[in-house]
Coordinates of C-alpha atoms (C1' of nucleotides) in Angstrom, one line a residue:
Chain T
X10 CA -16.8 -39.4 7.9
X11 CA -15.1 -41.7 10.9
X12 CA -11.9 -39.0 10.6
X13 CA -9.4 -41.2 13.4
X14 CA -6.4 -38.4 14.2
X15 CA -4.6 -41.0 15.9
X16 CA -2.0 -39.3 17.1
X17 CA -1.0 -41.0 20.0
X18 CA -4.3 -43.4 21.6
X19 CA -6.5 -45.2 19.5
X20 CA -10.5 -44.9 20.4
X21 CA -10.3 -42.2 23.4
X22 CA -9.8 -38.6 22.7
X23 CA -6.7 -38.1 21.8
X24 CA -4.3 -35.7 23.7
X25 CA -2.8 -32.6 22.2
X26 CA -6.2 -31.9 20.5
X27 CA -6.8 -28.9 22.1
X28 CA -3.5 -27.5 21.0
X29 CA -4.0 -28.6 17.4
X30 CA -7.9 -26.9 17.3
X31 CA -6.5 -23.7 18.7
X32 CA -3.8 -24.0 16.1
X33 CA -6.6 -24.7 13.4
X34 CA -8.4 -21.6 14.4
X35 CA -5.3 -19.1 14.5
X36 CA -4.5 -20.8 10.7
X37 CA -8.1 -20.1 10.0
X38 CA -7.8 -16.5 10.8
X39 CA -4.0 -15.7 9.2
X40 CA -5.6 -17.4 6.1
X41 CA -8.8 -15.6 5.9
X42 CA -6.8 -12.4 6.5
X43 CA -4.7 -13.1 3.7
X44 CA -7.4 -13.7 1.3
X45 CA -9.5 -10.4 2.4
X46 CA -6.0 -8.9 1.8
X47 CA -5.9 -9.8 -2.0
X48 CA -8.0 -6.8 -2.4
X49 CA -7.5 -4.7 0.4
X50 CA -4.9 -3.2 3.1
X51 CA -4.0 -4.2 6.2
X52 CA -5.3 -0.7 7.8
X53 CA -8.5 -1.0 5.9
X54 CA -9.1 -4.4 7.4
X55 CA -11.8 -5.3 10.4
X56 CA -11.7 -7.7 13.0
X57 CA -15.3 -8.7 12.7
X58 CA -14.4 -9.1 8.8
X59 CA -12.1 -11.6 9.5
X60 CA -13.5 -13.5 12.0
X61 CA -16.3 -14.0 9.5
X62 CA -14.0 -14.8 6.8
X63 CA -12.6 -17.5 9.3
X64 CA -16.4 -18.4 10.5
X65 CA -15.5 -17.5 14.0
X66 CA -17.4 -15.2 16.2
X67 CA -15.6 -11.6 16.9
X68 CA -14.7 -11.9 20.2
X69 CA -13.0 -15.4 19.3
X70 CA -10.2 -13.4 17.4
X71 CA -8.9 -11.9 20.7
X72 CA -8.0 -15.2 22.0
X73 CA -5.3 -15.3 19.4
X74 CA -4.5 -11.9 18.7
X75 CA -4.4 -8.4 20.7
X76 CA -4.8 -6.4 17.5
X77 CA -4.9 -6.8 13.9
X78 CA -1.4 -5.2 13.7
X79 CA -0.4 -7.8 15.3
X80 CA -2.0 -10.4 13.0
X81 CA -0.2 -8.1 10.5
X82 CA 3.2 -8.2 11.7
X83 CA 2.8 -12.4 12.3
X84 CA 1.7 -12.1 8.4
X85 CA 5.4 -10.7 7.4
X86 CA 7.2 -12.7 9.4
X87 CA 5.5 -15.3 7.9
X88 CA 5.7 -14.5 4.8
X89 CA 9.3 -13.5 5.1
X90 CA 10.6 -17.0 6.7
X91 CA 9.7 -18.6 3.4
X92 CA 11.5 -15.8 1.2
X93 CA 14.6 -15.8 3.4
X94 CA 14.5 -19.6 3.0
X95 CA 14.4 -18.9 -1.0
X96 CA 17.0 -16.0 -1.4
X97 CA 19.2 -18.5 0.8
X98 CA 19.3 -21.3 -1.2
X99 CA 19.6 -19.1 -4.1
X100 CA 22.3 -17.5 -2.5
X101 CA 23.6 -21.0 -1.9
X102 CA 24.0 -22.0 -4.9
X103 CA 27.2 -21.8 -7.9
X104 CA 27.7 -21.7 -11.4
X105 CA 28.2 -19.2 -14.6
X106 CA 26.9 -16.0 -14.0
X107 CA 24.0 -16.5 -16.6
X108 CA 22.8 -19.5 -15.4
X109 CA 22.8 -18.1 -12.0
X110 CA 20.4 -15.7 -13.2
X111 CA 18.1 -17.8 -14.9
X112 CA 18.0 -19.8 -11.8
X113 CA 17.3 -16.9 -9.3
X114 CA 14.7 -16.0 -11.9
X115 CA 12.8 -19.2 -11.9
X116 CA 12.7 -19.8 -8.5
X117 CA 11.2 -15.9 -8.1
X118 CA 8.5 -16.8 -10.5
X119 CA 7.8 -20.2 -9.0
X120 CA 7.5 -18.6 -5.0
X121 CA 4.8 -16.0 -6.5
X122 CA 2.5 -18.6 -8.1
X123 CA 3.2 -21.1 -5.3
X124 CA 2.7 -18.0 -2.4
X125 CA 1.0 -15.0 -4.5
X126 CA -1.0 -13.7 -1.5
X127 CA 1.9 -13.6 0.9
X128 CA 3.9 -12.1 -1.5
X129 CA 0.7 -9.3 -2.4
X130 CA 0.5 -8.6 1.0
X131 CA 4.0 -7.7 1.4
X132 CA 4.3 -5.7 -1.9
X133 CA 0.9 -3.8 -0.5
X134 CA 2.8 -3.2 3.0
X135 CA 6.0 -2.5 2.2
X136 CA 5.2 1.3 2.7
X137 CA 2.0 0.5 3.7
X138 CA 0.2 2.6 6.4
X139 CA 0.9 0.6 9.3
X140 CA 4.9 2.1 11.1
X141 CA 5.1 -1.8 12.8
X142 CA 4.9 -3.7 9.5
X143 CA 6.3 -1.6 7.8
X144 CA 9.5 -1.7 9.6
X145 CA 9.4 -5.2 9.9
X146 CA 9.7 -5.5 5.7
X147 CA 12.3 -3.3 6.0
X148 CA 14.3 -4.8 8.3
X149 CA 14.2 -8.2 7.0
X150 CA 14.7 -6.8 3.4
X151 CA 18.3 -5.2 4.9
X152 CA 19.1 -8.4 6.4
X153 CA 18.5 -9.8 3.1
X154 CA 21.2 -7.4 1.3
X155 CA 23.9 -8.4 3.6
X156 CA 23.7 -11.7 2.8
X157 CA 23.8 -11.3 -0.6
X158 CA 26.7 -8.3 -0.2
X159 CA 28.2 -11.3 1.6
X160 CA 27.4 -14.0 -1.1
X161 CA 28.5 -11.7 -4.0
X162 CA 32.2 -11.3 -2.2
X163 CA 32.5 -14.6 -2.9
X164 CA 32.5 -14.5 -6.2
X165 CA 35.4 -14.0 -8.6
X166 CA 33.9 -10.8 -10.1
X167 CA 34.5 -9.3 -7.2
X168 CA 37.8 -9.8 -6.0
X169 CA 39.0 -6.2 -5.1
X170 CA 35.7 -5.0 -3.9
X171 CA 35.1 -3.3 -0.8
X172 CA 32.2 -4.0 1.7
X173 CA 30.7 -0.7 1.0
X174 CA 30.8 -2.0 -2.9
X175 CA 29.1 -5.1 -2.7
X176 CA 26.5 -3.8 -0.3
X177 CA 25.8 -1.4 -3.1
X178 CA 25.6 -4.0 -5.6
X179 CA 23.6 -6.3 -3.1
X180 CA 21.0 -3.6 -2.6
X181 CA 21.3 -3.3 -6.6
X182 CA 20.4 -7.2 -7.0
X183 CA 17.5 -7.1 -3.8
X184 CA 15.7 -4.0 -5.4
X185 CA 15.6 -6.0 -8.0
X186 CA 14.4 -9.2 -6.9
X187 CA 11.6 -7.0 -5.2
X188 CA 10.5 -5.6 -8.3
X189 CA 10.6 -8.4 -10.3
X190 CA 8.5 -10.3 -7.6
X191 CA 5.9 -7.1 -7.9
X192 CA 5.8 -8.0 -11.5
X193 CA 5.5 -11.1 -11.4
X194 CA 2.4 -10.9 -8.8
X195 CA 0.9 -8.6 -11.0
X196 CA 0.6 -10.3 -14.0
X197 CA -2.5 -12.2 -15.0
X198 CA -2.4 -15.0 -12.4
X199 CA -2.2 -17.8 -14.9
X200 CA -0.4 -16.6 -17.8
X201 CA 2.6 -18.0 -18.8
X202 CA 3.2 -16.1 -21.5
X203 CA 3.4 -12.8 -19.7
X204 CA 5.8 -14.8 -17.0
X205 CA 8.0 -15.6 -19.4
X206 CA 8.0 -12.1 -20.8
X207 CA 8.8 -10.5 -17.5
X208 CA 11.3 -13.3 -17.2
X209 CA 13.1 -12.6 -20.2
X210 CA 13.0 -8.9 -19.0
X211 CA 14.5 -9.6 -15.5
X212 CA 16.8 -11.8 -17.4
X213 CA 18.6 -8.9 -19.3
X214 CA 18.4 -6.4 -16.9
X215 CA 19.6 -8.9 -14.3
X216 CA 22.6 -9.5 -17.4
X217 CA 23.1 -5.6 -17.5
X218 CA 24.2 -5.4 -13.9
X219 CA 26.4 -8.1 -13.8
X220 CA 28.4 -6.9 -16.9
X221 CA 28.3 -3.6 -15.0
X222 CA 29.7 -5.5 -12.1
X223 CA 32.4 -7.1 -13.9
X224 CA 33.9 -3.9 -15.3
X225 CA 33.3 -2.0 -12.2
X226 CA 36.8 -1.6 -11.1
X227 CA 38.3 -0.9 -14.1
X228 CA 35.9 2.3 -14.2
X229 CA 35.4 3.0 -10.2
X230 CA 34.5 6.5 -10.0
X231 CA 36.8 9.0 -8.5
X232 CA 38.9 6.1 -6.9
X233 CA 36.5 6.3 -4.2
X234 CA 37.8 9.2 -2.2
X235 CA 37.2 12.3 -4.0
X236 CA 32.7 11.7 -3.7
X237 CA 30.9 15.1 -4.5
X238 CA 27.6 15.5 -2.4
X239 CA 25.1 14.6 -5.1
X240 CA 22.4 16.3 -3.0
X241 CA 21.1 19.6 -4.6
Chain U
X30 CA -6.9 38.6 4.4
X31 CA -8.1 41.2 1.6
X32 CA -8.4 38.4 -0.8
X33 CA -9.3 40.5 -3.9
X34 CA -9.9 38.1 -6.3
X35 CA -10.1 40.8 -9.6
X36 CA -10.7 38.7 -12.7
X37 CA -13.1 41.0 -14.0
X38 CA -15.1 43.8 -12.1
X39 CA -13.7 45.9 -9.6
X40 CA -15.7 46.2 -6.2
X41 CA -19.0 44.9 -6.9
X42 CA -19.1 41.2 -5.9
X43 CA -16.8 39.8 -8.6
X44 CA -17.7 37.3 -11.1
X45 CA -16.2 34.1 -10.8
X46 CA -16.5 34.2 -7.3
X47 CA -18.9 30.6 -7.4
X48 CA -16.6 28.6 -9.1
X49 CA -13.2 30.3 -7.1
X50 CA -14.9 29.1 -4.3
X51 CA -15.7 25.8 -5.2
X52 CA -12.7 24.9 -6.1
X53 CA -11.0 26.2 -2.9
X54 CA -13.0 23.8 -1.1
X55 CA -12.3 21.2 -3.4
X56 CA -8.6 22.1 -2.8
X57 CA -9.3 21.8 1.5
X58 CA -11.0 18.4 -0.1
X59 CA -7.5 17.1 -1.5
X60 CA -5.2 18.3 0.8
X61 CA -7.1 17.4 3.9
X62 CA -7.2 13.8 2.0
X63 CA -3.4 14.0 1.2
X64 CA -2.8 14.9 5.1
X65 CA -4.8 11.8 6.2
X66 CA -2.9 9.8 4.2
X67 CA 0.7 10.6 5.5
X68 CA -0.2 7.7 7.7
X69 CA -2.8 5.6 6.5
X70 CA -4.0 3.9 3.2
X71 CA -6.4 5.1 1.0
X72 CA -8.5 2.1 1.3
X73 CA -8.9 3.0 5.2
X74 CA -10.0 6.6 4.3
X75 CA -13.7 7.7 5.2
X76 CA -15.3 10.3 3.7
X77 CA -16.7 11.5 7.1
X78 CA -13.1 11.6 8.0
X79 CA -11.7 13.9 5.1
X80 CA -14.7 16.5 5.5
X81 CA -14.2 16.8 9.1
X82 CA -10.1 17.0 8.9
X83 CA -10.7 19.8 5.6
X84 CA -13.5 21.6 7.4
X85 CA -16.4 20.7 5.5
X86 CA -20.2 18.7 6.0
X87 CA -20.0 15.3 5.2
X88 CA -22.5 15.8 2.5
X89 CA -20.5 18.4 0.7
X90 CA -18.0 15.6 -0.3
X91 CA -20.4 14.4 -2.7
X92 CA -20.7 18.1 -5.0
X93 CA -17.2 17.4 -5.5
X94 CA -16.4 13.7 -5.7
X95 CA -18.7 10.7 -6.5
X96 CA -16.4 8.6 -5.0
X97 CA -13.3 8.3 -2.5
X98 CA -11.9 6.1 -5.1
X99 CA -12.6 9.2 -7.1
X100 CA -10.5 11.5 -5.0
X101 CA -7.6 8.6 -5.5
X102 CA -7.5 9.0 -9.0
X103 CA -7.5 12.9 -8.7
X104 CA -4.5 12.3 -6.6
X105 CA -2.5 10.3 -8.9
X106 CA -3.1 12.3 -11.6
X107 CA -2.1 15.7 -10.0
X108 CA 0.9 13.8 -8.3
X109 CA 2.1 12.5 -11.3
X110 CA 1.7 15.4 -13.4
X111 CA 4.5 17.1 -11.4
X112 CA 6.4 14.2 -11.5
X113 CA 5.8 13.8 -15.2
X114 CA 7.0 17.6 -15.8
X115 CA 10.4 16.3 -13.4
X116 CA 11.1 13.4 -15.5
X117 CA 10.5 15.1 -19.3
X118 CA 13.0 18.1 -17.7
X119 CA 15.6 15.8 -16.4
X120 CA 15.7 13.5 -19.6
X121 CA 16.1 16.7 -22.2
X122 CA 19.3 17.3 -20.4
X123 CA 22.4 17.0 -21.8
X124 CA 25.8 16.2 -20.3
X125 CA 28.7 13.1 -19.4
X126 CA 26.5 10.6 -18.1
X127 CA 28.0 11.1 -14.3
X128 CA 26.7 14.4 -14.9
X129 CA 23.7 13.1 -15.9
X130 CA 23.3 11.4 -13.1
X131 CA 24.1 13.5 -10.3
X132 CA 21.8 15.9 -11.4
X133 CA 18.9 13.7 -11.9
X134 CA 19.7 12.5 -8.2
X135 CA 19.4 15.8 -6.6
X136 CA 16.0 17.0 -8.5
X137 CA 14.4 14.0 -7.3
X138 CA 15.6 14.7 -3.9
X139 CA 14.4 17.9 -4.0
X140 CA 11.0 16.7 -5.7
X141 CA 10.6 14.1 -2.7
X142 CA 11.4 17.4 -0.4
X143 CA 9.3 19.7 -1.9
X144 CA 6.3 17.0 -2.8
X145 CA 6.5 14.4 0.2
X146 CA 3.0 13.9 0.8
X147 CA 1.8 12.8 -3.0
X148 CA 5.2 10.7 -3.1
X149 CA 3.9 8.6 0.1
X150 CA 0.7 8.2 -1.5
X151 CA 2.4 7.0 -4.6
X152 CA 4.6 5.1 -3.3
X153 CA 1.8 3.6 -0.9
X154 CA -0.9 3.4 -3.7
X155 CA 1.1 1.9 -6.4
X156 CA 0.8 -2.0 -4.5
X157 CA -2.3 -0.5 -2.7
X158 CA -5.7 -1.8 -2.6
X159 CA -7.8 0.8 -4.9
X160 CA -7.9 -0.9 -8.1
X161 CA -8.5 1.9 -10.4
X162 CA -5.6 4.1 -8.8
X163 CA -3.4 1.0 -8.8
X164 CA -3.9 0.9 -12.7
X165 CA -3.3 4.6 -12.7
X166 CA -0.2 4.8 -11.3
X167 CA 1.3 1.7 -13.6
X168 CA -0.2 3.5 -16.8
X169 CA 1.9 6.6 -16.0
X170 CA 5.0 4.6 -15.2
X171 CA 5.4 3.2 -18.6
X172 CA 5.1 6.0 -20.4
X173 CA 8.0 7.0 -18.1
X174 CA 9.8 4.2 -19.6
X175 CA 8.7 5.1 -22.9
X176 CA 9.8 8.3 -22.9
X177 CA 13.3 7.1 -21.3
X178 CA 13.9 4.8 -23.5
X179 CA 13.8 7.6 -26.3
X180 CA 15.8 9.8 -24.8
X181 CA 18.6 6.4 -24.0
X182 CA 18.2 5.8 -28.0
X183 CA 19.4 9.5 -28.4
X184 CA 22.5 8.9 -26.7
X185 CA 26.1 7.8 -28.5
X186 CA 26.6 4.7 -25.9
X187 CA 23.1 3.4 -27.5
X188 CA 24.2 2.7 -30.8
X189 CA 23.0 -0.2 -32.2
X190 CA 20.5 -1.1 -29.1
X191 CA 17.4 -2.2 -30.8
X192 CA 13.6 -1.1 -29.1
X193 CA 13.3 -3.6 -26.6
X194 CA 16.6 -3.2 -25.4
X195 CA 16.4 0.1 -24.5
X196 CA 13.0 -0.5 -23.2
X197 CA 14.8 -2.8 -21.1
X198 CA 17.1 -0.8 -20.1
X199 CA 14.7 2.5 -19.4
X200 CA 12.8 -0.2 -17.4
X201 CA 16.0 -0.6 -14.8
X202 CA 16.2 3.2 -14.8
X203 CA 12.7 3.8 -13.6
X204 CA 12.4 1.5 -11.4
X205 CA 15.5 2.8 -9.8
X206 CA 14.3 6.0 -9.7
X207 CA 11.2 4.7 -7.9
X208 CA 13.0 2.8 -5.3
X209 CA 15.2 5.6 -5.1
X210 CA 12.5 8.2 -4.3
X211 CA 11.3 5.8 -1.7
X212 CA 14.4 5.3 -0.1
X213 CA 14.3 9.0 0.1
X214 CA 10.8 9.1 1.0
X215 CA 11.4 6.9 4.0
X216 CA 14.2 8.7 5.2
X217 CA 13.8 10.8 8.4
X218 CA 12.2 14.1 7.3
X219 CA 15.3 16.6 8.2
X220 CA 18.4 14.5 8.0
X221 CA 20.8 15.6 5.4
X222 CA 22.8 13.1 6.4
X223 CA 20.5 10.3 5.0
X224 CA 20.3 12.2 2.1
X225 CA 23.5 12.0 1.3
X226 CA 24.0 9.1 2.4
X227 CA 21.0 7.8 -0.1
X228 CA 22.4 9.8 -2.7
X229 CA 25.8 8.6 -2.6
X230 CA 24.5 5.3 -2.8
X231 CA 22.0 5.8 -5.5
X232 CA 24.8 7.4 -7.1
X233 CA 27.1 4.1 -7.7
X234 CA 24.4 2.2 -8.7
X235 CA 23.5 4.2 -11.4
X236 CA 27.1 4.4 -12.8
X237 CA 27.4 0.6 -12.7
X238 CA 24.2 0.4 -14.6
X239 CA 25.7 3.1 -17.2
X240 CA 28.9 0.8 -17.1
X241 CA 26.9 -2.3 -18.3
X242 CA 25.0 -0.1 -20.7
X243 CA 28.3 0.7 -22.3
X244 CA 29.8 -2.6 -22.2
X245 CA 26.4 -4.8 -23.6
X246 CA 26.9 -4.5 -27.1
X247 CA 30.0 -6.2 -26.7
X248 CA 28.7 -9.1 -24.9
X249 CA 25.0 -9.1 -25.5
X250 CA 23.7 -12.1 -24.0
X251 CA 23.6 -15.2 -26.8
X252 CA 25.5 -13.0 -29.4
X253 CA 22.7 -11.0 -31.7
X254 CA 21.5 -14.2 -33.8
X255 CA 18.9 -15.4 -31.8
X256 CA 17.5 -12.2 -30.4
X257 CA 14.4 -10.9 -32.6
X258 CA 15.6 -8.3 -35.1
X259 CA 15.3 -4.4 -34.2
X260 CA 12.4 -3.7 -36.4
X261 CA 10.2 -4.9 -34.1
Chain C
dT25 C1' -34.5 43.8 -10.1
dC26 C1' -35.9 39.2 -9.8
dA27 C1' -35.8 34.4 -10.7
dT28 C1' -32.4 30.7 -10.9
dT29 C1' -28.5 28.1 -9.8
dC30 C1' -26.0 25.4 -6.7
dA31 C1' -22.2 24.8 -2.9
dG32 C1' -22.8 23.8 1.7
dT33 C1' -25.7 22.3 5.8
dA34 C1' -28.1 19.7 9.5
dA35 C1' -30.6 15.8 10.5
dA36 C1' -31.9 11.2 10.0
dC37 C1' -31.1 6.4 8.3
dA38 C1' -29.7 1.7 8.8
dA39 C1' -25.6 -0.7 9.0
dC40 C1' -21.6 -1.5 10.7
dT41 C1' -17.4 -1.1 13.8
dG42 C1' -13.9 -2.8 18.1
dT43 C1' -14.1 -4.6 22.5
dT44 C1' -15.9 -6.5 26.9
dT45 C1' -18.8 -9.5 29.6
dG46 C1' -20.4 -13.9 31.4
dC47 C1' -21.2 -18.3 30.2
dC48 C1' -20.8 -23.1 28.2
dG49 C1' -18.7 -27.4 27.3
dA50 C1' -15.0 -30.0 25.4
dC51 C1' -10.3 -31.1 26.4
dT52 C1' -6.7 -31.9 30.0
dT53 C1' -4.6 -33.1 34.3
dC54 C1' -4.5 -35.3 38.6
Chain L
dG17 C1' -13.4 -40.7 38.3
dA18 C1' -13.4 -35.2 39.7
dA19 C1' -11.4 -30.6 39.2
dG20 C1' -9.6 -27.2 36.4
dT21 C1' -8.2 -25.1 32.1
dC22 C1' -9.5 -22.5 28.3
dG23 C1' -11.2 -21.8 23.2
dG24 C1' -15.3 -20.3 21.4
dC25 C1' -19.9 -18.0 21.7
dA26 C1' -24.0 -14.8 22.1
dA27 C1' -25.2 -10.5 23.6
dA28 C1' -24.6 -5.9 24.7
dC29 C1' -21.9 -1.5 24.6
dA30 C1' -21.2 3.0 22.7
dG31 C1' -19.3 4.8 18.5
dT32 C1' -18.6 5.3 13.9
dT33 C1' -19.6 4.7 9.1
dG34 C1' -21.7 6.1 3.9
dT35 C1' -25.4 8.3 1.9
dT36 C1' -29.9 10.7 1.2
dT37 C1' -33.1 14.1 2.4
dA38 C1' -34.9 18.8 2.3
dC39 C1' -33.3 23.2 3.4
dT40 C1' -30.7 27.9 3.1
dG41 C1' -28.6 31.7 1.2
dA42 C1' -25.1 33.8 -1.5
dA43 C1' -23.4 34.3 -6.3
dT44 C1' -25.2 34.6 -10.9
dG45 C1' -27.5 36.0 -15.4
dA46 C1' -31.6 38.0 -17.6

DNA sequence: TCATTCAGTAAACAACTGTTTGCCGACTTC
DNA sequence: GAAGTCGGCAAACAGTTGTTTACTGAATGA
């Protein structure tokens, strides 16, 4: 019961409290928000269904947010810091091809148990009916393939690649990823043996496409000049 | 405007007249709903909202659909019948796999062209918030898979793949084409440029996914030992 | 021809929505 | 200490919502 913050003074109260409790409520609302949206989208959410969800009163959510857009769009970036954090360290790291895989693969299944909602919403907005969010997802997801076009011309494999290659590949790998995340979230939430089902999945697809990258050159098609229009 | 329906009789008021009726405003029902949903989310649709966009009282919803939930799954499955006609044509063709490629390539950009609207929904419903149309869309999905991993077994470069991995493989196909279709789904309604441009790069992916499809025998991942046998 | 069926309607229901207003009272600064 | 800032609240606003009710009138089948 006697709770002591004590962040800076001792008995009095305690300064930057009423930073932190406006913190506390904004938390309070991102977090309700994110559970509502376990089972329901963004543009089918209500302001007065969050605040209740948060155990404020309605007109308390506009001292945080103009809309629920732009809750929405502080949702993704959210929820996109962490991932680019992830797909960074992934991106980071070195080895054998395999056990790069089995690695990238882990860590994917570990971020959806550890973040499931974020990771739900995201999957729900990605072409989700509100433009803002939507275009946020996308953007971050593109900013994601150049860095891994980037990471993959580092590799060995792909000395002799050009940038319009490994961009290809990259968005090869991220569609992936994205997939496999969506898989992941929709399995039964505590089931380990579907994880490692959809693990050993990824796992050989993942395989697939990097044998497919190793013997690219070898078989580039059309030496990269003579491209038909594939359109109709 | 002389709409002379002529099942049976000739001038007198025709038979069949009730139910042609009916379902033309079921039809106004569906594709008002499909309209609405070019830029929202079926979980944010009101009933009120479809009658008065389709021309109808918003009790006459209910002598057509119990539900809006209901209408979904209507949706789905008329959406992915077409598709599911697309997929069962593309896969009985024969051809060098580049062929093969470039021609699946251009009928779904002409399917997302021609079918746009029940795309977006897919694509929007398949993460979505409706349960029962979520579980729709991923039912019809695998029997895509199914049905392309028959038709991969079929070809020469399968030889010696055993169930699972040409399920696994047909898995990385479809979900290509998905992403695929959304990419050109996304893209801005007119622009043959970004078609191409979608195309082209759709195009290379697919062929380095054909490439490791005809180099994984040859370096299946922990040699065939440890890998359950074929006869599943 | 006449009774029946039934798609579509208007009206009413209570419940809910987003947003604004004025106010309170705890935190902060001087 | 006093003055000011500002997060949170209750109340009220005008709309909207889903669904049910009892009805009308045209298509139907005997």
């Amino acid at each position: 019961m006697s709770h002591t913050p004590a962040p800076t003074s001792a008995a009095t109260p305690p300064t930057g409290t009423r930073q932190a409790q406006k913190e506390q409520s904004r938390r309070a609302l991102l977090d309700a928000a994110l559970r509502l949206l376990d089972h329901q989208n963004l543009s089918g959410l209500g302001v007065r269904e969050v605040t209740r969800e948060a155990g404020l009163s309605p007109a308390g959510f506009y001292r945080h947010f103009r809309d629920l857009d732009e809750l929405g769009v502080t949702l993704v970036t959210e929820a996109l810091e962490n991932l680019h954090l992830l797909v960074r360290r992934v991106l980071a790291e070195q080895g054998e091809p395999i056990e790069l895989i089995d690695r990238t693969i882990a860590v994917i299944a570990r971020h959806v148990r550890e973040y499931r909602p974020h990771i739900r919403f995201l999957a729900r907005e990605r072409h989700g009916g509100v433009r803002r969010v939507r275009e946020a997802i996308a953007a971050e997801l593109s900013v994601f393939t150049e860095e891994t076009a980037l990471a993959l011309g580092a590799l060995p494999q792909s000395a002799g690649w050009n940038e319009a290659e490994l961009r290809m590949l990259a968005g090869l790998y991220v569609e992936h990823m994205v997939s496999t995340a969506a898989a992941f979230m929709e399995a039964p939430a505590g089931s380990r043996a579907a994880e490692r089902r959809i693990a050993a999945l990824a796992r050989d697809q993942l395989h697939l496409i990097s044998i497919g990258h190793r013997h690219w050159l070898a078989e580039r098609p059309g030496g990269a000049e003579q491209r038909p229009p594939a359109t109709e």
